[in-house]
Amino acid sequence: MNGKTKVGIGAAFALVAMTGLTGVDAKKGARSGQDYYAAQFHAPSLNGKVRYLLVNPFGETDGLLLHSGLVVKFPAHMSDQLVDHVRRGESVTVQGRVSHSGQEVKAWSIHNLASGRRLIAEAKPWGDLKPPKHIRYLALTPMIVRGTVAHVLVGKRGEVKTVILDEGVTARLPKHLARPFAAIQPGMTLSLSGRGSTTRVGKGIEVERVTYIEQ
């Protein structure tokens, strides 16, 4: 084996080490990419009016709640683009993959009918690395929010996983706080404490405690 061959093999191993990709990973990536674009081609179009923009606890706008009750999920790293693209009360056409429950759609395209602009979901940029969520969580602001339940998002087992309060407060319940749907329903008044963020379009909170307010 000559020197050039050794250098070439060494560079190849270095590339694998840096990217973490193997031949199997590359094939899986290619298949998933093909499946993704095939799914987009057959994605249904859903129309609705924006009720709230949804903010996660880290202050990223990663979705919409339509007046129909449909939750539109969008990549969190495109938060700024989504906020600039659509506002409350505007009508949109969404294309994406609808969940089995029919509660959510993972959108790849949001067409603002008022402006005529279309926002396309993009893959997360390479090198856009953030600390683990449990580390980021410690830096969030302690907060208490109170309001009337406007919408409830339910998990596979019927447990409440997200509560949206009036005025666009998005509250996410961790597994140990998950409640059955009968325990939290639209119209109830709650006080929620935890950690989260406040933005110009709403608040997002990771709930640590749920208190029911009698009316």
PDB file of C-alpha atoms in Angstrom, residues 44-186:
ATOM      1  CA  PRO A  44     -53.603  16.801   1.344  1.00  0.00           C
ATOM      2  CA  SER A  45     -54.441  20.519   1.322  1.00  0.00           C
ATOM      3  CA  LEU A  46     -56.229  21.815   4.409  1.00  0.00           C
ATOM      4  CA  ASN A  47     -57.753  25.280   4.710  1.00  0.00           C
ATOM      5  CA  GLY A  48     -58.346  27.252   7.879  1.00  0.00           C
ATOM      6  CA  LYS A  49     -58.024  30.506   9.766  1.00  0.00           C
ATOM      7  CA  VAL A  50     -55.233  31.041  12.291  1.00  0.00           C
ATOM      8  CA  ARG A  51     -56.473  31.309  15.867  1.00  0.00           C
ATOM      9  CA  TYR A  52     -53.119  31.312  17.670  1.00  0.00           C
ATOM     10  CA  LEU A  53     -49.430  30.980  16.907  1.00  0.00           C
ATOM     11  CA  LEU A  54     -47.985  28.315  19.199  1.00  0.00           C
ATOM     12  CA  VAL A  55     -44.815  28.959  21.189  1.00  0.00           C
ATOM     13  CA  ASN A  56     -42.763  26.196  22.803  1.00  0.00           C
ATOM     14  CA  PRO A  57     -41.121  26.643  26.235  1.00  0.00           C
ATOM     15  CA  PHE A  58     -37.853  27.726  24.588  1.00  0.00           C
ATOM     16  CA  GLY A  59     -39.522  30.695  22.890  1.00  0.00           C
ATOM     17  CA  GLU A  60     -39.669  29.158  19.415  1.00  0.00           C
ATOM     18  CA  THR A  61     -42.877  29.470  17.395  1.00  0.00           C
ATOM     19  CA  ASP A  62     -43.307  25.934  16.096  1.00  0.00           C
ATOM     20  CA  GLY A  63     -46.944  25.737  15.083  1.00  0.00           C
ATOM     21  CA  LEU A  64     -50.409  27.179  14.603  1.00  0.00           C
ATOM     22  CA  LEU A  65     -53.825  26.474  16.050  1.00  0.00           C
ATOM     23  CA  LEU A  66     -56.570  26.912  13.476  1.00  0.00           C
ATOM     24  CA  HIS A  67     -60.158  27.812  14.357  1.00  0.00           C
ATOM     25  CA  SER A  68     -61.158  24.312  13.239  1.00  0.00           C
ATOM     26  CA  GLY A  69     -59.100  22.889  16.118  1.00  0.00           C
ATOM     27  CA  LEU A  70     -56.370  21.535  13.859  1.00  0.00           C
ATOM     28  CA  VAL A  71     -52.827  22.000  15.173  1.00  0.00           C
ATOM     29  CA  VAL A  72     -50.248  22.722  12.474  1.00  0.00           C
ATOM     30  CA  LYS A  73     -46.699  21.686  13.399  1.00  0.00           C
ATOM     31  CA  PHE A  74     -43.718  23.407  11.772  1.00  0.00           C
ATOM     32  CA  PRO A  75     -39.927  23.178  12.306  1.00  0.00           C
ATOM     33  CA  ALA A  76     -38.859  25.081  15.420  1.00  0.00           C
ATOM     34  CA  HIS A  77     -35.658  26.315  13.759  1.00  0.00           C
ATOM     35  CA  MET A  78     -37.864  28.264  11.310  1.00  0.00           C
ATOM     36  CA  SER A  79     -39.577  30.179  14.105  1.00  0.00           C
ATOM     37  CA  ASP A  80     -38.651  33.647  12.827  1.00  0.00           C
ATOM     38  CA  GLN A  81     -39.831  32.868   9.296  1.00  0.00           C
ATOM     39  CA  LEU A  82     -43.164  31.529  10.561  1.00  0.00           C
ATOM     40  CA  VAL A  83     -43.804  34.605  12.731  1.00  0.00           C
ATOM     41  CA  ASP A  84     -43.083  36.879   9.761  1.00  0.00           C
ATOM     42  CA  HIS A  85     -45.190  34.743   7.434  1.00  0.00           C
ATOM     43  CA  VAL A  86     -48.584  34.597   9.125  1.00  0.00           C
ATOM     44  CA  ARG A  87     -50.630  36.395  11.771  1.00  0.00           C
ATOM     45  CA  ARG A  88     -53.682  35.623  13.846  1.00  0.00           C
ATOM     46  CA  GLY A  89     -56.913  35.824  11.892  1.00  0.00           C
ATOM     47  CA  GLU A  90     -55.326  35.174   8.496  1.00  0.00           C
ATOM     48  CA  SER A  91     -56.477  32.316   6.288  1.00  0.00           C
ATOM     49  CA  VAL A  92     -53.992  29.660   5.231  1.00  0.00           C
ATOM     50  CA  THR A  93     -53.777  26.530   3.139  1.00  0.00           C
ATOM     51  CA  VAL A  94     -51.599  23.869   4.735  1.00  0.00           C
ATOM     52  CA  GLN A  95     -50.069  20.817   3.094  1.00  0.00           C
ATOM     53  CA  GLY A  96     -48.492  18.085   5.161  1.00  0.00           C
ATOM     54  CA  ARG A  97     -48.866  14.776   6.903  1.00  0.00           C
ATOM     55  CA  VAL A  98     -51.959  14.394   9.079  1.00  0.00           C
ATOM     56  CA  SER A  99     -51.550  12.407  12.300  1.00  0.00           C
ATOM     57  CA  HIS A 100     -53.524   9.209  12.880  1.00  0.00           C
ATOM     58  CA  SER A 101     -55.664  11.001  15.463  1.00  0.00           C
ATOM     59  CA  GLY A 102     -56.470  13.789  13.009  1.00  0.00           C
ATOM     60  CA  GLN A 103     -55.537  16.412  15.630  1.00  0.00           C
ATOM     61  CA  GLU A 104     -52.282  17.523  14.029  1.00  0.00           C
ATOM     62  CA  VAL A 105     -50.669  17.997  10.664  1.00  0.00           C
ATOM     63  CA  LYS A 106     -46.908  18.065  10.222  1.00  0.00           C
ATOM     64  CA  ALA A 107     -46.761  20.801   7.611  1.00  0.00           C
ATOM     65  CA  TRP A 108     -44.250  21.075   4.817  1.00  0.00           C
ATOM     66  CA  SER A 109     -46.010  24.061   3.225  1.00  0.00           C
ATOM     67  CA  ILE A 110     -48.072  26.953   4.617  1.00  0.00           C
ATOM     68  CA  HIS A 111     -49.687  29.225   2.033  1.00  0.00           C
ATOM     69  CA  ASN A 112     -50.862  32.596   3.360  1.00  0.00           C
ATOM     70  CA  LEU A 113     -53.949  33.402   1.289  1.00  0.00           C
ATOM     71  CA  ALA A 114     -53.856  37.099   2.227  1.00  0.00           C
ATOM     72  CA  SER A 115     -50.283  37.764   1.095  1.00  0.00           C
ATOM     73  CA  GLY A 116     -50.064  35.008  -1.499  1.00  0.00           C
ATOM     74  CA  ARG A 117     -46.743  33.879  -0.024  1.00  0.00           C
ATOM     75  CA  ARG A 118     -45.860  30.246   0.632  1.00  0.00           C
ATOM     76  CA  LEU A 119     -43.492  29.081   3.373  1.00  0.00           C
ATOM     77  CA  ILE A 120     -41.766  25.744   2.771  1.00  0.00           C
ATOM     78  CA  ALA A 121     -40.341  23.665   5.616  1.00  0.00           C
ATOM     79  CA  GLU A 122     -36.574  23.264   5.428  1.00  0.00           C
ATOM     80  CA  ALA A 123     -34.256  20.754   7.035  1.00  0.00           C
ATOM     81  CA  LYS A 124     -32.330  21.873  10.088  1.00  0.00           C
ATOM     82  CA  PRO A 125     -28.974  23.344   8.979  1.00  0.00           C
ATOM     83  CA  TRP A 126     -25.831  21.303   9.518  1.00  0.00           C
ATOM     84  CA  GLY A 127     -23.889  22.452  12.544  1.00  0.00           C
ATOM     85  CA  ASP A 128     -26.933  24.025  14.217  1.00  0.00           C
ATOM     86  CA  LEU A 129     -26.219  22.310  17.515  1.00  0.00           C
ATOM     87  CA  LYS A 130     -27.855  23.217  20.814  1.00  0.00           C
ATOM     88  CA  PRO A 131     -27.369  21.925  24.355  1.00  0.00           C
ATOM     89  CA  PRO A 132     -29.655  19.064  25.463  1.00  0.00           C
ATOM     90  CA  LYS A 133     -33.190  20.121  26.383  1.00  0.00           C
ATOM     91  CA  HIS A 134     -32.735  19.407  30.088  1.00  0.00           C
ATOM     92  CA  ILE A 135     -29.788  21.822  30.133  1.00  0.00           C
ATOM     93  CA  ARG A 136     -31.662  24.491  28.164  1.00  0.00           C
ATOM     94  CA  TYR A 137     -34.624  24.054  30.494  1.00  0.00           C
ATOM     95  CA  LEU A 138     -32.609  25.255  33.488  1.00  0.00           C
ATOM     96  CA  ALA A 139     -32.071  28.609  31.769  1.00  0.00           C
ATOM     97  CA  LEU A 140     -35.792  29.233  31.250  1.00  0.00           C
ATOM     98  CA  THR A 141     -37.742  31.807  33.244  1.00  0.00           C
ATOM     99  CA  PRO A 142     -39.924  30.592  36.146  1.00  0.00           C
ATOM    100  CA  MET A 143     -43.485  31.655  35.404  1.00  0.00           C
ATOM    101  CA  ILE A 144     -47.118  31.271  36.416  1.00  0.00           C
ATOM    102  CA  VAL A 145     -49.903  31.616  33.860  1.00  0.00           C
ATOM    103  CA  ARG A 146     -53.637  31.603  34.372  1.00  0.00           C
ATOM    104  CA  GLY A 147     -56.381  31.363  31.802  1.00  0.00           C
ATOM    105  CA  THR A 148     -59.259  29.498  30.243  1.00  0.00           C
ATOM    106  CA  VAL A 149     -58.554  26.329  28.300  1.00  0.00           C
ATOM    107  CA  ALA A 150     -59.132  27.006  24.593  1.00  0.00           C
ATOM    108  CA  HIS A 151     -57.876  23.708  23.183  1.00  0.00           C
ATOM    109  CA  VAL A 152     -56.457  20.402  24.374  1.00  0.00           C
ATOM    110  CA  LEU A 153     -54.089  18.125  22.477  1.00  0.00           C
ATOM    111  CA  VAL A 154     -54.329  14.470  23.466  1.00  0.00           C
ATOM    112  CA  GLY A 155     -51.698  11.723  23.214  1.00  0.00           C
ATOM    113  CA  LYS A 156     -52.041   8.156  21.954  1.00  0.00           C
ATOM    114  CA  ARG A 157     -53.413   6.872  25.261  1.00  0.00           C
ATOM    115  CA  GLY A 158     -55.917   9.661  25.726  1.00  0.00           C
ATOM    116  CA  GLU A 159     -53.661  11.659  28.028  1.00  0.00           C
ATOM    117  CA  VAL A 160     -53.507  15.448  27.794  1.00  0.00           C
ATOM    118  CA  LYS A 161     -50.069  16.443  26.496  1.00  0.00           C
ATOM    119  CA  THR A 162     -50.605  20.080  25.491  1.00  0.00           C
ATOM    120  CA  VAL A 163     -53.027  22.698  26.778  1.00  0.00           C
ATOM    121  CA  ILE A 164     -53.608  25.939  24.875  1.00  0.00           C
ATOM    122  CA  LEU A 165     -55.043  28.728  26.989  1.00  0.00           C
ATOM    123  CA  ASP A 166     -56.835  31.807  25.735  1.00  0.00           C
ATOM    124  CA  GLU A 167     -54.546  34.535  24.397  1.00  0.00           C
ATOM    125  CA  GLY A 168     -52.230  31.902  22.960  1.00  0.00           C
ATOM    126  CA  VAL A 169     -50.439  30.406  25.963  1.00  0.00           C
ATOM    127  CA  THR A 170     -49.079  26.985  24.973  1.00  0.00           C
ATOM    128  CA  ALA A 171     -48.551  24.724  27.989  1.00  0.00           C
ATOM    129  CA  ARG A 172     -46.832  21.374  27.605  1.00  0.00           C
ATOM    130  CA  LEU A 173     -47.344  18.702  30.238  1.00  0.00           C
ATOM    131  CA  PRO A 174     -44.494  16.247  30.889  1.00  0.00           C
ATOM    132  CA  LYS A 175     -45.368  12.563  31.189  1.00  0.00           C
ATOM    133  CA  HIS A 176     -45.465  12.535  34.986  1.00  0.00           C
ATOM    134  CA  LEU A 177     -48.117  15.293  34.916  1.00  0.00           C
ATOM    135  CA  ALA A 178     -50.190  13.807  32.116  1.00  0.00           C
ATOM    136  CA  ARG A 179     -53.917  13.874  32.885  1.00  0.00           C
ATOM    137  CA  PRO A 180     -56.810  12.031  31.241  1.00  0.00           C
ATOM    138  CA  PHE A 181     -58.836  14.143  28.822  1.00  0.00           C
ATOM    139  CA  ALA A 182     -61.784  14.262  31.248  1.00  0.00           C
ATOM    140  CA  ALA A 183     -59.559  16.073  33.772  1.00  0.00           C
ATOM    141  CA  ILE A 184     -58.760  19.035  31.503  1.00  0.00           C
ATOM    142  CA  GLN A 185     -61.309  20.229  28.976  1.00  0.00           C
ATOM    143  CA  PRO A 186     -61.992  23.443  27.033  1.00  0.00           C
TER     144      PRO A 186
END
